Short mmCIF file of C-alpha atoms in Angstrom, two decimals:
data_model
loop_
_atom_site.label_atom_id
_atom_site.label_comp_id
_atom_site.label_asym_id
_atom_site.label_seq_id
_atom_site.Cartn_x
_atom_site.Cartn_y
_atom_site.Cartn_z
CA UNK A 1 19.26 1.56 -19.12
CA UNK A 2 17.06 -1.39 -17.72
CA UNK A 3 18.31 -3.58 -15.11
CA UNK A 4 19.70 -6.98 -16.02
CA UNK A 5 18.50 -9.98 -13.87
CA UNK A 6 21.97 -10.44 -12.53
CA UNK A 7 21.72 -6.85 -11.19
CA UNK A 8 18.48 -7.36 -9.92
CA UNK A 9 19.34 -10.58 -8.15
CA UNK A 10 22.41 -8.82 -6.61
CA UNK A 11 20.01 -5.73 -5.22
CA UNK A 12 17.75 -8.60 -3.80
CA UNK A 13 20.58 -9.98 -1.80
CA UNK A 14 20.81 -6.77 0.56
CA UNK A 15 20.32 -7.04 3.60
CA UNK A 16 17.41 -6.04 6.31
CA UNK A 17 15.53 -7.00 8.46
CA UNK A 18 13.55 -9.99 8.47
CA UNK A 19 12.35 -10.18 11.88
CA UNK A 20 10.06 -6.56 11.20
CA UNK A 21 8.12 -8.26 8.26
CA UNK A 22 7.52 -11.43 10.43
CA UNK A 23 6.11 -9.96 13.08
CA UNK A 24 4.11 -7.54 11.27
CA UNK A 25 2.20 -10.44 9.44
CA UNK A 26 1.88 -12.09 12.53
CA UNK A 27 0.38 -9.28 13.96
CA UNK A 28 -1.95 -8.90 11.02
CA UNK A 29 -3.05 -12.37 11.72
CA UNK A 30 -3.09 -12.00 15.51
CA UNK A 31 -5.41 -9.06 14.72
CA UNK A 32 -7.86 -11.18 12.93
CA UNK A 33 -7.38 -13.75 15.50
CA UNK A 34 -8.70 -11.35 18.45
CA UNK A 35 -11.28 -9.83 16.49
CA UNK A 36 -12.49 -13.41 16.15
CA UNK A 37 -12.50 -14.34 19.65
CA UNK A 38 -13.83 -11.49 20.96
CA UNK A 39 -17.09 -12.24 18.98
CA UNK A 40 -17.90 -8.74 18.13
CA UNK A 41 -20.61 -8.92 15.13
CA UNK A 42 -20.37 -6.58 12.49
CA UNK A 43 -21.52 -6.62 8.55
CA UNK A 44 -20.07 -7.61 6.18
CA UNK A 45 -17.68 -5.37 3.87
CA UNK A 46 -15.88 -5.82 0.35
CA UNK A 47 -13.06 -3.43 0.25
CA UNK A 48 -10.04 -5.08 -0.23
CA UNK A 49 -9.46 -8.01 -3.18
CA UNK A 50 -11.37 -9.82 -5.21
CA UNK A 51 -12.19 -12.28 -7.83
CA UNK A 52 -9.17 -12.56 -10.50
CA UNK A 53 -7.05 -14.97 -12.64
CA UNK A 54 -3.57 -14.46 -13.78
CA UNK A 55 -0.79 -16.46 -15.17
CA UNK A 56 2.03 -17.96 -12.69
CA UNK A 57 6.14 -17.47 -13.68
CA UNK A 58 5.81 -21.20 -14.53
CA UNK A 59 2.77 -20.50 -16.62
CA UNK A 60 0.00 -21.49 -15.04
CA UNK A 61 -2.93 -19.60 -13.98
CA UNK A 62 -3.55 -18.89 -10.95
CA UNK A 63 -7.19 -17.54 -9.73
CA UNK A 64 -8.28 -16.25 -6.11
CA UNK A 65 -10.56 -19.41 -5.18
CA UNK A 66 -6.85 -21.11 -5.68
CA UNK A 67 -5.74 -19.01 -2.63
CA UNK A 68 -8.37 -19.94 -0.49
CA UNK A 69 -7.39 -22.23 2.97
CA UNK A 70 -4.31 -21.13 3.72
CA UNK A 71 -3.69 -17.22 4.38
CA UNK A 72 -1.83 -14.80 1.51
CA UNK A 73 0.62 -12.11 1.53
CA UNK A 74 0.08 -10.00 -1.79
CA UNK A 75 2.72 -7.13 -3.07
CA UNK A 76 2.58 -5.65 -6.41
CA UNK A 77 5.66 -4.42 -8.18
CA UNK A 78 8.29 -5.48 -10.90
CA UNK A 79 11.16 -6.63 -12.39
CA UNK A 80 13.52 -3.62 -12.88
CA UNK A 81 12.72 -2.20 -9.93
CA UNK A 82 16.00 -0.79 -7.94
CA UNK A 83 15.26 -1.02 -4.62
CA UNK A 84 11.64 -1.20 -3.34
CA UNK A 85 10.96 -4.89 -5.00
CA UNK A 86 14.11 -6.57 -4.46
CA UNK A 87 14.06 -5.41 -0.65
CA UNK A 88 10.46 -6.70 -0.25
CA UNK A 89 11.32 -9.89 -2.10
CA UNK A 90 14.74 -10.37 0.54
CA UNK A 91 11.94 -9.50 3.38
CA UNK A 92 9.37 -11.55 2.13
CA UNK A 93 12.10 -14.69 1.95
CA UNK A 94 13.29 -13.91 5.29
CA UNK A 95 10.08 -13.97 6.89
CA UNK A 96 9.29 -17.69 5.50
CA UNK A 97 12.83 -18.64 6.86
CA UNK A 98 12.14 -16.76 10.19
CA UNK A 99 8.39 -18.66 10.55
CA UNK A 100 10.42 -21.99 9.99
CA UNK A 101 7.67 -25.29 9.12
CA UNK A 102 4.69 -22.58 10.13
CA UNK A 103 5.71 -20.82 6.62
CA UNK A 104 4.30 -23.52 3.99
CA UNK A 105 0.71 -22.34 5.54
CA UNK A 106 1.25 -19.06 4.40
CA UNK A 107 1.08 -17.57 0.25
CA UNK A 108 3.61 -14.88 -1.38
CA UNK A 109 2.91 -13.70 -3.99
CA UNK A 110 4.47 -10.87 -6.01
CA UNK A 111 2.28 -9.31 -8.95
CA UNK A 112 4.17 -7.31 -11.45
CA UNK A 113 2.80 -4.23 -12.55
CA UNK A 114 4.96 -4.17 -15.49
CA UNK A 115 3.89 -7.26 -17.60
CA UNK A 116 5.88 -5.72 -20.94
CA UNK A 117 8.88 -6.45 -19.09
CA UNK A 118 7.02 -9.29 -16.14
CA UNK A 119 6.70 -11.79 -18.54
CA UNK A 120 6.50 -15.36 -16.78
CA UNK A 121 9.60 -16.23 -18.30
CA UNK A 122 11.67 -12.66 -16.74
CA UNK A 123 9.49 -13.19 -13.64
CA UNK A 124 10.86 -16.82 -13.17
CA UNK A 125 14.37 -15.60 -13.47
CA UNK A 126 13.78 -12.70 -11.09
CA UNK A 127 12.49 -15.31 -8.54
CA UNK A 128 15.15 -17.64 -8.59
CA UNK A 129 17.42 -16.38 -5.55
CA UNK A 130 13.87 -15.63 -3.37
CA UNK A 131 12.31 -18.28 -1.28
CA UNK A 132 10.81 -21.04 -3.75
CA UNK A 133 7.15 -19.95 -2.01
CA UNK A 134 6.79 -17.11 -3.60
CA UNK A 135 5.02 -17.16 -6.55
CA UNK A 136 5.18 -14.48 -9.38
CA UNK A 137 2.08 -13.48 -11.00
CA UNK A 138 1.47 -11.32 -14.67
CA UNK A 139 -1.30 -11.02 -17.11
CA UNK A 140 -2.66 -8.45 -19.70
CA UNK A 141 -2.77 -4.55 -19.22
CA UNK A 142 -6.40 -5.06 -18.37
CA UNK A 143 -6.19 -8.18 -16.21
CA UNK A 144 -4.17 -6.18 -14.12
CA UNK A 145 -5.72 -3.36 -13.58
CA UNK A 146 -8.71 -4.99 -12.57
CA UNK A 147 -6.88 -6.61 -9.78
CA UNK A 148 -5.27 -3.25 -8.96
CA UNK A 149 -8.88 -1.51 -8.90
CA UNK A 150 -9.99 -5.05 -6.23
CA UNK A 151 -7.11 -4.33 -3.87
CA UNK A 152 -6.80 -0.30 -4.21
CA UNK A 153 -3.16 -0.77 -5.55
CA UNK A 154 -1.46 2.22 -7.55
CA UNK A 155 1.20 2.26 -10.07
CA UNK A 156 1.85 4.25 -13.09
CA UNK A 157 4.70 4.31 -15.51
CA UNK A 158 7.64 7.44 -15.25
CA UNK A 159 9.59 7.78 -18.04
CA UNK A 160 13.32 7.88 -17.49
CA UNK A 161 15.33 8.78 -20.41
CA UNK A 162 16.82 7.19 -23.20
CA UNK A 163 13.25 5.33 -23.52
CA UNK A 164 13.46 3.40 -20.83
CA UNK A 165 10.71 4.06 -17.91
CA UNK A 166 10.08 2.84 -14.02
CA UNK A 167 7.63 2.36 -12.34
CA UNK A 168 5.52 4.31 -9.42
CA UNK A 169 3.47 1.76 -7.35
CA UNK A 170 2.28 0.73 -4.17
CA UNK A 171 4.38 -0.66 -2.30
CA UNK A 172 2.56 -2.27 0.14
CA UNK A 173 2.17 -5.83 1.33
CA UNK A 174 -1.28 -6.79 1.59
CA UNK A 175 -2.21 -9.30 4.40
CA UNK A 176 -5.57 -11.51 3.27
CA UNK A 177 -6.99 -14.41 5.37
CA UNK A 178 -7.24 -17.85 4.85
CA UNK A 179 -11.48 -17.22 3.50
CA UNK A 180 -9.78 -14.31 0.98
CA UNK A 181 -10.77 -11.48 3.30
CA UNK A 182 -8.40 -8.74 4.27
CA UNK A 183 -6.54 -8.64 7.21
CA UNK A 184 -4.27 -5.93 7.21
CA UNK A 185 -0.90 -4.85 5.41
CA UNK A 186 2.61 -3.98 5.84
CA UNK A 187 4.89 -1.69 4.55
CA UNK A 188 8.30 -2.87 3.95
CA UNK A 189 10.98 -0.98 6.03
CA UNK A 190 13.69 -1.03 2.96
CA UNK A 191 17.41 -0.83 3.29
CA UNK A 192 18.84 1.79 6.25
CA UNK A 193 15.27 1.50 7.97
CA UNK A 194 16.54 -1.40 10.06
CA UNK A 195 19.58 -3.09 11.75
CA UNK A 196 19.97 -6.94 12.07
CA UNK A 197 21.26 -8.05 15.20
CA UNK A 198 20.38 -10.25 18.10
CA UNK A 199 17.59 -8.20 19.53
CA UNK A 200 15.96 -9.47 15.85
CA UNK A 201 17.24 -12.69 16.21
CA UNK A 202 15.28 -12.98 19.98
CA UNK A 203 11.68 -11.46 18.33
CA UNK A 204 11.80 -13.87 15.45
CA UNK A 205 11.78 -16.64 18.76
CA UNK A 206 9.24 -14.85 20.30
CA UNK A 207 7.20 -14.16 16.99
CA UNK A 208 7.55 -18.23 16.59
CA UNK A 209 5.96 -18.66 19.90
CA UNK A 210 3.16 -16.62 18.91
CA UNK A 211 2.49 -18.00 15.51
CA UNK A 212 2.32 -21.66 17.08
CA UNK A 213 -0.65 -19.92 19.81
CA UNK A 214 -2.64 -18.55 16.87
CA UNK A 215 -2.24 -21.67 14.57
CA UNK A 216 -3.79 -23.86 17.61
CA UNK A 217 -7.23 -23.12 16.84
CA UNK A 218 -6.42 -23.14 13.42
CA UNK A 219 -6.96 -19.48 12.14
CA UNK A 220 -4.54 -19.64 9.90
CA UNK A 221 -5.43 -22.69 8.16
CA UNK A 222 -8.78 -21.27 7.56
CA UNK A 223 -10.86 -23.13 10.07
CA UNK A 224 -12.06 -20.43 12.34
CA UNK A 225 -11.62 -16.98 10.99
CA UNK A 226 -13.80 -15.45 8.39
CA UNK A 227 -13.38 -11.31 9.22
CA UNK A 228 -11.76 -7.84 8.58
CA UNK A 229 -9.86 -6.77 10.38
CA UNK A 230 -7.79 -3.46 11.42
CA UNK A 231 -4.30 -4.56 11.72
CA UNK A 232 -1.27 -3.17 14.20
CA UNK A 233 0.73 -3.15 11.14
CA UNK A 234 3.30 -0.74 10.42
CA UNK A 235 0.88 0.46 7.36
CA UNK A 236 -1.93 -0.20 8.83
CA UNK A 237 -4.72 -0.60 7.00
CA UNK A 238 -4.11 0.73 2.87
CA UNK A 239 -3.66 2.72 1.33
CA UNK A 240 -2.42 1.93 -1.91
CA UNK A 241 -0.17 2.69 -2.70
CA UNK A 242 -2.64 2.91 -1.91
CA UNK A 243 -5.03 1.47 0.32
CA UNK A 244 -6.92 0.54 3.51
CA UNK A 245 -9.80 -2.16 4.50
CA UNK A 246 -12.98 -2.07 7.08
CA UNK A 247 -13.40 -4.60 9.41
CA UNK A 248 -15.67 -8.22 8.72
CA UNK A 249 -16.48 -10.66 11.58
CA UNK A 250 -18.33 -13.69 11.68
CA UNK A 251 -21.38 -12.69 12.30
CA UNK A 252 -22.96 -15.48 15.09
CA UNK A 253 -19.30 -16.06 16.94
CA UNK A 254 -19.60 -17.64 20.35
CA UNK A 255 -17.63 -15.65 23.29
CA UNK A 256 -14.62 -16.36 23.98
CA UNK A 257 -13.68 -19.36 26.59
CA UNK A 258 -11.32 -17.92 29.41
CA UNK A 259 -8.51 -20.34 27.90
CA UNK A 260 -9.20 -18.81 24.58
CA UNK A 261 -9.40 -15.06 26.50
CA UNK A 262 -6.19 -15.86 28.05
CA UNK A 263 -4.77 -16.95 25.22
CA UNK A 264 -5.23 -14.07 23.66
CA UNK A 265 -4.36 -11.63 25.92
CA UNK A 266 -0.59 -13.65 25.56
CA UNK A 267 -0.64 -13.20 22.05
CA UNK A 268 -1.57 -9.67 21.88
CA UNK A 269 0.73 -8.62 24.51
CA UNK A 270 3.62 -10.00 22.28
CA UNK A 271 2.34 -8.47 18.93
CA UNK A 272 1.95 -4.89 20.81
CA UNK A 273 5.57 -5.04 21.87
CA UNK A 274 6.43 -5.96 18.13
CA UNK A 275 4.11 -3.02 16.78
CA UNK A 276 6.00 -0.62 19.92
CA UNK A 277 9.63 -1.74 18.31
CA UNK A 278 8.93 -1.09 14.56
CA UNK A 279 6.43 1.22 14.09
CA UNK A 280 7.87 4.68 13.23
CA UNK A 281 6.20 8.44 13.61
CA UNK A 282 5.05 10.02 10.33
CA UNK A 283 4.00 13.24 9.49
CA UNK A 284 1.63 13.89 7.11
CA UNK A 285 1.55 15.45 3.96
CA UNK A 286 -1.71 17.55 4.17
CA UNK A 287 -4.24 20.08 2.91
CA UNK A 288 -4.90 23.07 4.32
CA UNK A 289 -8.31 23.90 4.07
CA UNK A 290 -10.17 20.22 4.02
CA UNK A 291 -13.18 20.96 2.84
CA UNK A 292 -14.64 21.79 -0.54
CA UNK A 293 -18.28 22.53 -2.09
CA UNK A 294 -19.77 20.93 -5.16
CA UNK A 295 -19.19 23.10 -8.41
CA UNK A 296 -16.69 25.30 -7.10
CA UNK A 297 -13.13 26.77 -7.43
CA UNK A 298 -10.98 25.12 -4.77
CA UNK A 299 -7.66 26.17 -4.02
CA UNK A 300 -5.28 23.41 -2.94
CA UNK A 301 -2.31 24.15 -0.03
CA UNK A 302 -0.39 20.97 0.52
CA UNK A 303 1.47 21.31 3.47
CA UNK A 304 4.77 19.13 3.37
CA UNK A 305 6.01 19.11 6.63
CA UNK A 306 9.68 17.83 6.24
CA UNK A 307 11.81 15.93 3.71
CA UNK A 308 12.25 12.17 2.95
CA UNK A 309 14.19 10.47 6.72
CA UNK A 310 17.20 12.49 6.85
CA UNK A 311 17.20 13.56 3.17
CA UNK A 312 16.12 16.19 1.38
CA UNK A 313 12.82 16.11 -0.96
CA UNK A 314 13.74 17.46 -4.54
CA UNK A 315 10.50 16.45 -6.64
CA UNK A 316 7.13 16.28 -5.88
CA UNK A 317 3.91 14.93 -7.45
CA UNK A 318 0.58 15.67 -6.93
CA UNK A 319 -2.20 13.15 -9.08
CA UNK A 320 -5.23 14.78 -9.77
CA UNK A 321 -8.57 12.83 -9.19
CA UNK A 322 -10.71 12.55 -11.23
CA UNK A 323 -13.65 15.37 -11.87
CA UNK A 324 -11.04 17.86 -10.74
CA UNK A 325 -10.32 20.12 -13.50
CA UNK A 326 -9.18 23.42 -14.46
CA UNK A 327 -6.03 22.49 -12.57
CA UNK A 328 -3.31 25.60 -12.38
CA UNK A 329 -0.71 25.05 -10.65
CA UNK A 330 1.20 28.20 -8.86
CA UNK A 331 4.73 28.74 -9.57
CA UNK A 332 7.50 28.48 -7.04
CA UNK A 333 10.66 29.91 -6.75
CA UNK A 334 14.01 27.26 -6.76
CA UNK A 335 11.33 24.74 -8.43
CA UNK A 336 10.91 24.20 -12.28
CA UNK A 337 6.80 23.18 -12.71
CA UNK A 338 5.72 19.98 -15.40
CA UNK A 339 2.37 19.71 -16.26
CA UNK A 340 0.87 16.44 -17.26
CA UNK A 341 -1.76 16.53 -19.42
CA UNK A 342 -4.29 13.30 -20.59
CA UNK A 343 -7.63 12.76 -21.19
CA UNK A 344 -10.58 12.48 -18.82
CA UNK A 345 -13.08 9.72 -18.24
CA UNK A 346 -15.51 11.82 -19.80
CA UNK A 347 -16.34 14.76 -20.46
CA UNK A 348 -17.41 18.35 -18.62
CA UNK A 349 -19.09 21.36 -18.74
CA UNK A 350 -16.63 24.15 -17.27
CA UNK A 351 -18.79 27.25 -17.97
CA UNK A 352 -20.74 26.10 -21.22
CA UNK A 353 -17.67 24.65 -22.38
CA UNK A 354 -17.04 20.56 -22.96
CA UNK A 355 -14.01 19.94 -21.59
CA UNK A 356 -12.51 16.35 -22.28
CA UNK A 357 -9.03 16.67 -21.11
CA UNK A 358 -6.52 18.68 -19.15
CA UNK A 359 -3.96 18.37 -16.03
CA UNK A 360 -3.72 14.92 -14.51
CA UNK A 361 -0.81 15.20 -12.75
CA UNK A 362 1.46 17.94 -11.27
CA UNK A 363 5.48 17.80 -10.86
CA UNK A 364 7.86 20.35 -8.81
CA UNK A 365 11.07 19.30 -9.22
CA UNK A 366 14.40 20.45 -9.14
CA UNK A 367 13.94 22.22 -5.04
CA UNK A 368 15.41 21.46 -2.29
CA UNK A 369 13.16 21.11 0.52
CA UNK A 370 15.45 19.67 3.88
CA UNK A 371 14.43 16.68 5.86
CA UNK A 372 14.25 19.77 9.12
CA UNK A 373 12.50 22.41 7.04
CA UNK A 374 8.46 22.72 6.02
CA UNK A 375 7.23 24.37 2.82
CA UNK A 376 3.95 24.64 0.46
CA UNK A 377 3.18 23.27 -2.95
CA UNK A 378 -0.06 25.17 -4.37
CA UNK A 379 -2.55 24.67 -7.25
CA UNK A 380 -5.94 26.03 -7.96
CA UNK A 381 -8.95 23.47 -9.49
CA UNK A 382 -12.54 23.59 -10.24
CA UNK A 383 -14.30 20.26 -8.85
CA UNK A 384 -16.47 19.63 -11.81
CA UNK A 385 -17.10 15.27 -10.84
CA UNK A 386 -20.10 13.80 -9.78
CA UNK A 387 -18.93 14.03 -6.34
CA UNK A 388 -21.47 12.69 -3.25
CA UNK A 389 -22.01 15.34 -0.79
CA UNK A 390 -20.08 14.08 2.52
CA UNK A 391 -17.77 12.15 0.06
CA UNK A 392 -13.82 12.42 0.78
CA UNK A 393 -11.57 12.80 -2.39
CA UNK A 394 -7.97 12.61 -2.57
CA UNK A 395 -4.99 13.82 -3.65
CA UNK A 396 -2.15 11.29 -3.92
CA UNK A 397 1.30 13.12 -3.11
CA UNK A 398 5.01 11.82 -3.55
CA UNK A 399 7.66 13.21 -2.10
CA UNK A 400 11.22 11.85 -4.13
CA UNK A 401 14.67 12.47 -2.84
CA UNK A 402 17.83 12.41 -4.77
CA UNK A 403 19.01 8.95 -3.07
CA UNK A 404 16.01 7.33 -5.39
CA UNK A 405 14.21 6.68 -2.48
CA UNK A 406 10.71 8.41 -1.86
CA UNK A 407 7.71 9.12 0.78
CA UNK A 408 4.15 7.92 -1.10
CA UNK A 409 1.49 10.01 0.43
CA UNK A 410 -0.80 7.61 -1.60
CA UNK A 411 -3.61 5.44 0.55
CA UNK A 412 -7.27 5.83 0.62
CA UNK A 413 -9.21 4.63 3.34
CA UNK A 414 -11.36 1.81 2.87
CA UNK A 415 -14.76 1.16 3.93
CA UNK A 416 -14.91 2.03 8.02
CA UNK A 417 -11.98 3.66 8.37
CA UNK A 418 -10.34 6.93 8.19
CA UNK A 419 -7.04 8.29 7.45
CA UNK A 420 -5.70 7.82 10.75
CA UNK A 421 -6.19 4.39 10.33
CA UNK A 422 -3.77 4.78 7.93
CA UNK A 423 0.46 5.45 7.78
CA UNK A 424 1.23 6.83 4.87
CA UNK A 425 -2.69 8.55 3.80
CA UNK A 426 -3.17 11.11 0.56
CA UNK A 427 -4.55 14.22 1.60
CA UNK A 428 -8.04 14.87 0.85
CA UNK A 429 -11.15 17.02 1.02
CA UNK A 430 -14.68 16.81 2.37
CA UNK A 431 -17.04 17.87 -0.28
CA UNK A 432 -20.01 19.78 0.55
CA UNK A 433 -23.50 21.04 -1.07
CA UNK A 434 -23.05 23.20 -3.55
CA UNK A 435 -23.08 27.04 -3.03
CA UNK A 436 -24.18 29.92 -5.34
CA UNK A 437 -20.76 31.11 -5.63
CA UNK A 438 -17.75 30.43 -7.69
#
């Protein structure tokens, strides 16, 4: 049964920490900030956002040039979501509290992924216990998937019974700059991944400090920074769910003054210790053979090397790209196997035959794979796309645990980077030349 608003207000209202989200988008922005001072030239890359216009929860439309001057803070997600959303909202609130007067030069805004249920009207009500700044965005199926496609963000809809559905998505804040550019994203920590307490208290006093050095030359306003930058955010660069960014610098920036150099060193020295406290270790969902040739029959080994932070993993999901077809997946004992099937973008040849639809999606569920224990999930494919030789392609994976929570193995790198630029990265293969085998 759907959430009402009352229950989705109460969720909000649990509490974490504030003090993580703060200083991660201060880091973002102190990021940018050094990137700019150091002068380092580089060309310029689109890879994260881009031109759109959707309607506000007061109903007015909102468009990117609107955004421009003052930096943004971008999460997509929706109305009946249980935990994810409402956490991220209470974080996202927090942080403006936490940033005091420095906070009205910064942009929230939460775009639903839902709009059947994220009407402007729903999303208003959903809003009304978060901080007043954030602003709740919603448009047509296709308006928002072709800001999903601009910022790499992933979402899908999961049935749940009784014909009600949620929703999959990235959950990912994404960090953009006061010229529109990305600057790096965060990934909230959720409830029972952090403790208030007076060590928080003392970095949100620290993290003010540092905001007021970075706003002195006016970055954040705008005035000064026009880049890309890699973040030391606890995502690091997205992913999504998905996904991740390249760097952009202003090409023609003077070297920085030894005020400015000293400065910085300040400021970076207090955004390391902040990355230091709240960044955690991951480990990977992977493939085991990471390479692949053009045409042929590749056999898929993800290697999940634990369960979901001191649960146990009972379902997981494996998207299939695109141009990857012919998908069988191999049974496994304890685990009950769902095939999704839909149509392709277009259509194949696999062996003479035109071949239009098929497996888009894989599901073990029912296992029991503990948080201290490894196993393998296995499926066999023929890569039929018009794949680039030297071209990586991915595999999102989600892990879900019986708590409702989940690990999304879902981010792409972006332009210049790799995946370990990135925290929570989809597994992927290297495709090369074609062979004359099979």
């Amino acid at each position: 049964m759907a959430a009402t608003v009352a229950e989705a207000t109460a969720l909000r209202r649990q509490a974490v920490s504030s003090a993580i989200l703060a200083g991660v988008v201060l880091a973002a922005f102190a990021a940018a900030y050094a990137s700019d001072l150091l002068g380092r030239d580089a060309e310029p890359t689109v890879t994260i956002g881009g031109p759109f216009a959707l309607t506000t929860h007061s109903g007015a439309t909102l468009s990117d040039t609107d955004l421009r001057g003052k930096p943004s803070a971008v999460f997509f997600g929706f109305t009946h979501c249980p935990e994810v959303c409402p956490t991220t909202l209470w974080e996202l609130s927090e942080a403006l509290k936490a940033l005091g007067p420095e906070a009205d030069r910064l942009q929230m805004l939460l775009i639903s992924v839902d709009p059947e249920r994220g009407t402007p009207e729903f999303l208003a009500r959903y809003l009304e216990s978060s901080d007043p700044r954030i602003v709740g965005l919603t448009g047509t199926q296709a308006e928002l998937k072709a800001v999903g496609r601009t910022y790499r963000a992933y979402w899908e809809k999961i049935p749940t019974g009784n014909g009600d559905y949620a929703m999959n998505h990235t959950a990912s804040i994404f960090l953009m700059d006061a010229k529109g550019a990305f600057a790096g994203h965060h990934r909230p920590r959720g409830e029972g991944r952090g403790q208030a307490g007076e060590a928080e208290a003392s970095d949100r006093g620290r993290l003010g400090m540092t905001f007021r050095r970075l706003d002195t030359r006016n970055t954040l306003a705008g005035n000064a920074s026009d880049h890309r930058s890699r973040a030391g955010c606890a995502t690091r660069p997205d992913k999504t769910a998905g996904w991740s960014a390249g760097h952009r610098n202003l090409a023609g920036r003077l070297p920085a003054s030894k005020g400015e150099t000293s400065m910085l060193k300040k400021v970076m020295i207090a955004v390391a210790g902040v990355g230091m406290a709240v960044t955690p270790a991951f480990a990977h969902v992977t493939l085991e053979k990471g390479e692949a040739a053009l045409g042929s029959t590749y056999k898929a080994v993800f290697r999940v090397p634990h369960g979901c932070e001191g649960a146990p993993t009972n379902v997981v999901r494996v998207r299939i790209p695109e141009g990857v077809i012919s998908v069988k997946p191999m049974p496994k004992a304890g685990w009950t196997l769902e095939k999704v099937k839909g149509k392709y973008e277009k259509t194949y040849d696999y062996y003479g035959t035109p071949t239009s639809e098929g497996v888009k999606e894989i599901i073990w569920k029912g296992g029991n794979l503990a948080d201290d224990e490894y196993d393998e999930f296995v499926l066999r494919s023929t890569l039929a796309g018009d794949f680039k030789v030297g071209e990586m392609l991915y595999f999102p994976v989600v892990q879900e645990c019986p708590d409702g929570k989940a690990e999304r193995w879902i981010e792409v790198p972006a332009a210049g980077q790799t995946s370990d630029d990135l925290e929570q990265p989809a597994p992927g293969i290297k495709i090369l030349e074609k062979t004359g085998g099979h």
